[in-house]
């Protein structure tokens, strides 16, 4: 289906639903905020069953690699760093610590590694692209341990999935969840979860949202693609998530993405993003990966495009997915942040296993 089309049929499931603030009237410090521009869509029902077109190829913002690119890759190979690039594995930041205690008015993020975060927002505990496995298909074992044991997690209230690549959609980890856990997924991916007996799966198109206990989950575009088997290229959508608390605090989870025009549009539709969780790794060689993975400089630029107050880097230091030295993403993102003249305290370059609490007060928009 195209971005403008609606699914042809839908039914509402029986999973729990609690209405949140009316779109466009979110409260910030007790003051009614003006409606975003353009207005947000009305929230979709949780667990709604929908019918989609067979392919989302029309959503690609760059063509997938063709025969010439595949031939070049076969000639040059090297999607892994050499010994010099791996020597700093022992220096990767890993500082596991207990998850902070938070109340319903506090937003906190904790990095488990790669694109896996524990987000506490509006009284909910939300996991992003949870991967607690030591290995994923086609990739060497993780080079840093998971940030905190699964058993130490508070009760999981919801999960968001950005797309179906194995380093973001991990079946062994998801099998640990209660099957009634609300799961928010891209269009076309609900069947994967329902085959595994999940009972409250909400799949969304770009620019659509749903609400759970007052927290709004909006699915937004990304510059990426999807594939899990030899026959399902772009059969499900890909994207990021904007989570909005009842008081208006916002966290943007980019998932997996290259740099491009979508970031500015996301920032316009969801103004006042307090924290952007941005991928900074898996970017070399650029000729192969630039369309689908930001490098550190592009991640900083994307954060500015979003108008986000703060950025927390992710998608690095966990799995060796590409050819850059393992510690390079961190050093480059720090240099890029400083070069952009942004406040150092707003770069949340967390070690794996660390957490940060978002204070309620809002700061200056980076586009100001």
Coordinates of C-alpha atoms in Angstrom, one line a residue:
X1 CA 0.0 0.0 0.0
X2 CA 1.1 3.6 -0.4
X3 CA 1.5 6.0 2.4
X4 CA -1.9 7.6 1.6
X5 CA -3.9 4.4 1.4
X6 CA -5.9 2.9 4.3
X7 CA -6.1 -0.8 5.0
X8 CA -9.2 -2.4 3.6
X9 CA -10.5 -4.2 6.7
X10 CA -9.9 -4.1 10.4
X11 CA -11.3 -5.5 13.6
X12 CA -10.5 -4.5 17.2
X13 CA -9.0 -7.0 19.6
X14 CA -9.8 -7.5 23.3
X15 CA -6.4 -6.4 24.7
X16 CA -6.5 -3.8 27.3
X17 CA -6.9 -0.2 26.3
X18 CA -6.8 3.1 28.2
X19 CA -7.3 6.4 26.5
X20 CA -4.7 9.1 26.9
X21 CA -4.7 12.8 26.2
X22 CA -6.5 14.1 23.2
X23 CA -4.0 14.6 20.3
X24 CA -3.0 18.2 20.1
X25 CA -3.9 19.0 23.8
X26 CA -0.9 17.4 25.6
X27 CA -0.1 19.2 28.9
X28 CA 3.4 20.5 29.5
X29 CA 3.9 21.9 33.0
X30 CA 0.1 22.3 33.4
X31 CA -0.2 24.5 30.2
X32 CA -2.1 23.3 27.2
X33 CA 0.2 23.0 24.2
X34 CA -0.8 24.1 20.7
X35 CA -1.7 21.3 18.2
X36 CA 1.4 19.9 16.4
X37 CA 1.7 20.7 12.7
X38 CA 0.5 18.8 10.9
X39 CA -2.1 17.4 13.4
X40 CA -1.5 13.9 14.7
X41 CA -3.8 11.2 13.5
X42 CA -6.4 9.9 15.9
X43 CA -5.0 6.8 17.8
X44 CA -5.7 3.4 16.2
X45 CA -7.3 0.8 18.4
X46 CA -4.9 -1.6 20.1
X47 CA -4.7 -5.1 18.6
X48 CA -6.5 -4.0 15.4
X49 CA -6.3 -6.5 12.6
X50 CA -5.5 -5.0 9.3
X51 CA -4.8 -6.0 5.7
X52 CA -1.9 -4.5 3.9
X53 CA -0.5 -4.7 0.4
X54 CA 2.0 -7.4 -0.3
X55 CA 5.1 -5.2 -0.6
X56 CA 6.4 -1.9 0.8
X57 CA 9.1 -1.5 -1.9
X58 CA 7.5 1.9 -2.8
X59 CA 8.7 3.2 0.6
X60 CA 12.4 2.7 -0.1
X61 CA 14.3 6.0 -0.2
X62 CA 17.2 4.4 -2.0
X63 CA 17.4 1.4 -4.3
X64 CA 18.5 -1.9 -2.9
X65 CA 22.0 -3.1 -4.0
X66 CA 22.0 -4.3 -7.6
X67 CA 24.2 -6.7 -9.5
X68 CA 27.1 -4.2 -9.8
X69 CA 27.1 -3.4 -6.1
X70 CA 26.9 -7.1 -5.2
X71 CA 29.8 -7.8 -7.6
X72 CA 31.9 -5.1 -6.0
X73 CA 31.1 -6.4 -2.5
X74 CA 32.2 -9.9 -3.6
X75 CA 35.5 -8.4 -4.9
X76 CA 36.2 -6.2 -1.9
X77 CA 34.4 -8.1 0.9
X78 CA 35.5 -7.0 4.4
X79 CA 32.4 -6.2 6.4
X80 CA 34.4 -6.8 9.5
X81 CA 37.3 -4.8 10.9
X82 CA 40.8 -6.3 10.9
X83 CA 42.9 -7.0 14.0
X84 CA 43.7 -3.4 14.4
X85 CA 40.1 -2.5 14.5
X86 CA 39.2 -5.1 17.0
X87 CA 42.0 -4.5 19.5
X88 CA 39.9 -1.9 21.5
X89 CA 37.1 -4.4 22.4
X90 CA 38.4 -4.4 26.0
X91 CA 37.9 -0.6 26.1
X92 CA 34.3 -0.6 25.1
X93 CA 32.2 1.2 27.8
X94 CA 30.4 -1.4 29.9
X95 CA 29.2 -0.3 33.3
X96 CA 26.2 -2.4 34.4
X97 CA 24.2 -0.9 37.2
X98 CA 20.7 -1.4 38.8
X99 CA 17.9 0.3 36.9
X100 CA 16.9 3.6 38.5
X101 CA 13.6 3.9 40.5
X102 CA 11.2 6.2 38.8
X103 CA 7.7 7.5 39.3
X104 CA 4.9 7.9 36.8
X105 CA 6.0 11.5 36.0
X106 CA 9.6 10.5 35.3
X107 CA 11.2 9.4 32.0
X108 CA 14.3 7.2 32.2
X109 CA 16.3 5.3 29.6
X110 CA 18.6 2.4 30.2
X111 CA 20.9 0.9 27.5
X112 CA 21.1 -2.9 27.3
X113 CA 23.3 -2.7 24.2
X114 CA 22.8 -2.4 20.4
X115 CA 19.3 -1.0 19.8
X116 CA 17.8 -2.4 23.0
X117 CA 16.6 0.1 25.6
X118 CA 14.5 0.0 28.6
X119 CA 12.4 3.2 28.5
X120 CA 10.3 4.1 31.6
X121 CA 7.7 6.7 30.5
X122 CA 4.3 7.6 31.9
X123 CA 4.5 4.8 34.4
X124 CA 5.1 2.2 31.7
X125 CA 8.2 0.0 31.1
X126 CA 8.9 -0.2 27.3
X127 CA 11.5 -2.3 25.6
X128 CA 12.9 -1.3 22.2
X129 CA 14.1 -4.0 19.7
X130 CA 15.0 -6.3 22.6
X131 CA 18.0 -8.6 21.9
X132 CA 19.3 -10.4 25.0
X133 CA 20.8 -13.3 23.0
X134 CA 24.5 -13.8 22.8
X135 CA 24.3 -14.5 19.1
X136 CA 22.1 -13.5 16.2
X137 CA 21.9 -15.2 12.8
X138 CA 24.9 -14.5 10.5
X139 CA 26.8 -12.4 13.0
X140 CA 29.6 -13.1 15.4
X141 CA 28.7 -13.3 19.1
X142 CA 28.2 -10.0 20.9
X143 CA 31.5 -8.4 22.0
X144 CA 30.0 -6.9 25.2
X145 CA 27.6 -8.5 27.6
X146 CA 24.0 -7.4 27.8
X147 CA 23.6 -4.4 30.1
X148 CA 21.5 -6.1 32.7
X149 CA 20.1 -9.6 33.2
X150 CA 16.6 -10.2 31.9
X151 CA 15.6 -11.3 35.4
X152 CA 16.4 -7.8 36.7
X153 CA 13.9 -6.0 34.5
X154 CA 10.7 -4.6 36.0
X155 CA 7.5 -5.9 34.5
X156 CA 7.5 -5.2 30.8
X157 CA 4.3 -3.2 29.8
X158 CA 5.0 -2.9 26.1
X159 CA 7.5 -3.6 23.3
X160 CA 8.3 -1.6 20.2
X161 CA 9.9 -3.1 17.1
X162 CA 11.5 -1.0 14.4
X163 CA 11.9 -3.7 11.7
X164 CA 12.5 -7.4 11.1
X165 CA 16.2 -7.7 10.7
X166 CA 17.7 -10.3 13.1
X167 CA 19.6 -7.8 15.2
X168 CA 16.3 -6.0 15.9
X169 CA 13.8 -8.8 16.0
X170 CA 15.2 -11.6 18.1
X171 CA 12.8 -14.6 18.6
X172 CA 14.6 -16.1 21.6
X173 CA 14.4 -12.9 23.5
X174 CA 10.8 -12.2 22.6
X175 CA 9.9 -15.8 23.7
X176 CA 10.7 -14.7 27.3
X177 CA 7.8 -12.2 27.3
X178 CA 4.3 -12.9 28.5
X179 CA 2.2 -13.5 25.4
X180 CA -0.3 -10.8 26.5
X181 CA 2.4 -8.1 26.5
X182 CA 1.3 -5.3 24.1
X183 CA 3.6 -5.2 21.1
X184 CA 3.8 -2.3 18.6
X185 CA 5.2 -3.3 15.2
X186 CA 5.5 -2.0 11.7
X187 CA 2.8 -2.7 9.1
X188 CA 3.0 -6.2 7.9
X189 CA 4.8 -7.7 10.9
X190 CA 1.8 -8.6 13.1
X191 CA 1.5 -12.1 11.7
X192 CA 5.0 -13.0 12.9
X193 CA 4.0 -12.3 16.4
X194 CA 0.6 -13.9 16.2
X195 CA 2.2 -17.1 15.0
X196 CA 4.0 -17.1 18.3
X197 CA 0.8 -16.6 20.3
X198 CA 1.1 -12.9 21.1
X199 CA -2.4 -11.7 21.7
X200 CA -2.1 -7.9 21.7
X201 CA -0.2 -6.8 18.5
X202 CA -0.7 -3.4 17.1
X203 CA 0.8 -2.8 13.6
X204 CA 1.0 0.8 12.3
X205 CA 1.8 2.6 9.1
X206 CA 4.0 5.6 9.1
X207 CA 2.5 8.7 10.9
X208 CA 0.0 6.5 12.7
X209 CA -0.2 6.2 16.5
X210 CA -1.9 4.2 19.3
X211 CA -2.2 4.8 23.0
X212 CA -1.6 2.6 26.0
X213 CA -2.4 3.8 29.5
X214 CA -2.0 7.5 28.4
X215 CA 1.3 7.0 26.6
X216 CA 1.2 7.5 22.9
X217 CA 3.2 5.3 20.5
X218 CA 3.7 6.9 17.0
X219 CA 5.4 5.0 14.1
X220 CA 7.5 7.3 11.9
X221 CA 9.6 6.8 8.7
X222 CA 13.2 5.7 8.5
X223 CA 15.7 5.3 5.7
X224 CA 16.1 1.6 5.7
X225 CA 14.5 -1.7 4.5
X226 CA 13.3 -5.1 5.7
X227 CA 14.1 -8.7 5.0
X228 CA 14.2 -11.8 7.2
X229 CA 14.2 -14.7 4.7
X230 CA 15.0 -15.2 1.0
X231 CA 11.5 -14.4 -0.1
X232 CA 10.2 -11.6 2.1
X233 CA 12.2 -8.5 1.0
X234 CA 10.2 -5.4 2.0
X235 CA 7.1 -7.4 2.8
X236 CA 6.9 -5.5 6.2
X237 CA 7.6 -1.9 6.9
X238 CA 10.4 -0.3 8.8
X239 CA 10.7 2.9 10.9
X240 CA 11.2 4.5 14.3
X241 CA 9.0 5.3 17.2
X242 CA 8.0 8.5 19.0
X243 CA 6.8 7.9 22.6
X244 CA 4.9 10.7 24.2
X245 CA 4.1 10.8 27.9
X246 CA 0.8 12.2 29.3
X247 CA 2.7 15.4 30.3
X248 CA 4.2 15.8 26.8
X249 CA 7.7 14.5 27.3
X250 CA 8.9 12.8 24.2
X251 CA 11.5 10.2 23.4
X252 CA 12.3 9.3 19.8
X253 CA 13.7 5.8 19.0
X254 CA 15.2 5.8 15.5
X255 CA 15.6 2.1 15.2
X256 CA 17.9 1.5 12.2
X257 CA 18.2 4.2 9.6
X258 CA 20.4 6.1 7.2
X259 CA 20.4 9.9 7.0
X260 CA 17.8 11.8 4.9
X261 CA 14.8 14.0 4.7
X262 CA 12.6 12.2 7.2
X263 CA 14.2 13.6 10.3
X264 CA 13.2 17.2 9.7
X265 CA 9.6 16.1 8.9
X266 CA 9.5 14.0 12.1
X267 CA 10.6 17.0 14.1
X268 CA 7.9 19.2 12.5
X269 CA 5.2 16.7 13.3
X270 CA 6.4 15.9 16.8
X271 CA 7.9 19.1 18.1
X272 CA 9.8 19.2 21.4
X273 CA 11.5 15.8 21.3
X274 CA 13.4 15.6 24.6
X275 CA 15.7 12.7 23.7
X276 CA 16.7 11.0 20.5
X277 CA 18.0 7.5 20.6
X278 CA 20.2 7.5 17.5
X279 CA 22.2 4.8 15.7
X280 CA 25.8 5.7 15.1
X281 CA 27.5 2.4 14.1
X282 CA 27.6 -0.2 11.3
X283 CA 28.5 2.4 8.7
X284 CA 31.7 1.2 6.9
X285 CA 32.1 0.8 4.0
X286 CA 30.1 3.9 3.2
X287 CA 29.5 3.0 -0.5
X288 CA 27.6 -0.1 0.8
X289 CA 25.9 1.2 3.9
X290 CA 25.3 4.9 3.6
X291 CA 21.7 4.5 2.4
X292 CA 20.7 2.5 5.4
X293 CA 23.0 3.4 8.4
X294 CA 24.0 6.8 9.7
X295 CA 27.6 7.5 10.5
X296 CA 28.3 9.5 13.7
X297 CA 28.3 12.8 12.0
X298 CA 25.0 12.1 10.2
X299 CA 23.5 11.0 13.5
X300 CA 24.3 14.4 15.1
X301 CA 23.0 16.2 12.0
X302 CA 19.8 14.1 12.2
X303 CA 19.3 15.1 15.9
X304 CA 19.6 18.7 14.9
X305 CA 17.1 18.2 12.1
X306 CA 14.7 16.6 14.6
X307 CA 15.0 19.6 16.9
X308 CA 15.7 17.1 19.7
X309 CA 17.1 18.4 23.0
X310 CA 19.4 15.5 23.7
X311 CA 20.9 12.5 21.9
X312 CA 21.9 9.1 23.2
X313 CA 24.0 7.0 20.8
X314 CA 23.2 3.3 20.2
X315 CA 23.7 0.6 17.6
X316 CA 27.4 0.3 18.2
X317 CA 29.8 -1.6 20.6
X318 CA 27.6 -4.7 20.8
X319 CA 27.7 -6.7 17.6
X320 CA 30.4 -6.4 14.9
X321 CA 28.3 -5.7 11.9
X322 CA 30.6 -3.7 9.7
X323 CA 34.2 -2.7 9.0
X324 CA 34.8 0.4 11.2
X325 CA 37.0 0.0 14.3
X326 CA 34.9 -1.0 17.2
X327 CA 35.6 2.2 19.3
X328 CA 35.5 4.6 16.4
X329 CA 31.8 5.5 16.5
X330 CA 32.1 6.8 20.1
X331 CA 35.1 9.0 19.4
X332 CA 33.6 10.4 16.2
X333 CA 30.2 11.2 17.7
X334 CA 31.9 13.1 20.5
X335 CA 33.9 15.1 18.0
X336 CA 30.9 15.8 15.8
X337 CA 28.8 16.9 18.8
X338 CA 31.4 19.3 19.9
X339 CA 31.9 20.5 16.3
X340 CA 28.2 21.3 16.0
X341 CA 28.5 23.6 19.1
X342 CA 26.0 21.5 21.1
X343 CA 26.1 21.4 24.9
X344 CA 28.2 18.5 26.1
X345 CA 25.7 17.5 28.8
X346 CA 23.1 16.9 26.1
X347 CA 25.1 14.1 24.6
X348 CA 24.2 11.0 26.6
X349 CA 27.0 8.7 25.4
X350 CA 26.1 6.0 28.0
X351 CA 28.1 2.9 28.7
X352 CA 26.2 -0.3 28.1
X353 CA 24.3 -1.1 31.3
X354 CA 23.9 2.6 32.3
X355 CA 20.8 4.7 32.8
X356 CA 19.9 8.3 32.6
X357 CA 16.8 10.1 34.0
X358 CA 15.2 12.9 32.0
X359 CA 14.3 15.9 34.1
X360 CA 10.8 17.3 33.4
X361 CA 12.0 20.8 32.5
X362 CA 12.3 21.5 28.8
X363 CA 15.3 23.1 27.3
X364 CA 16.0 25.1 24.1
X365 CA 15.1 23.6 20.8
X366 CA 18.3 22.9 18.8
X367 CA 16.7 24.7 15.7
X368 CA 16.2 27.9 17.6

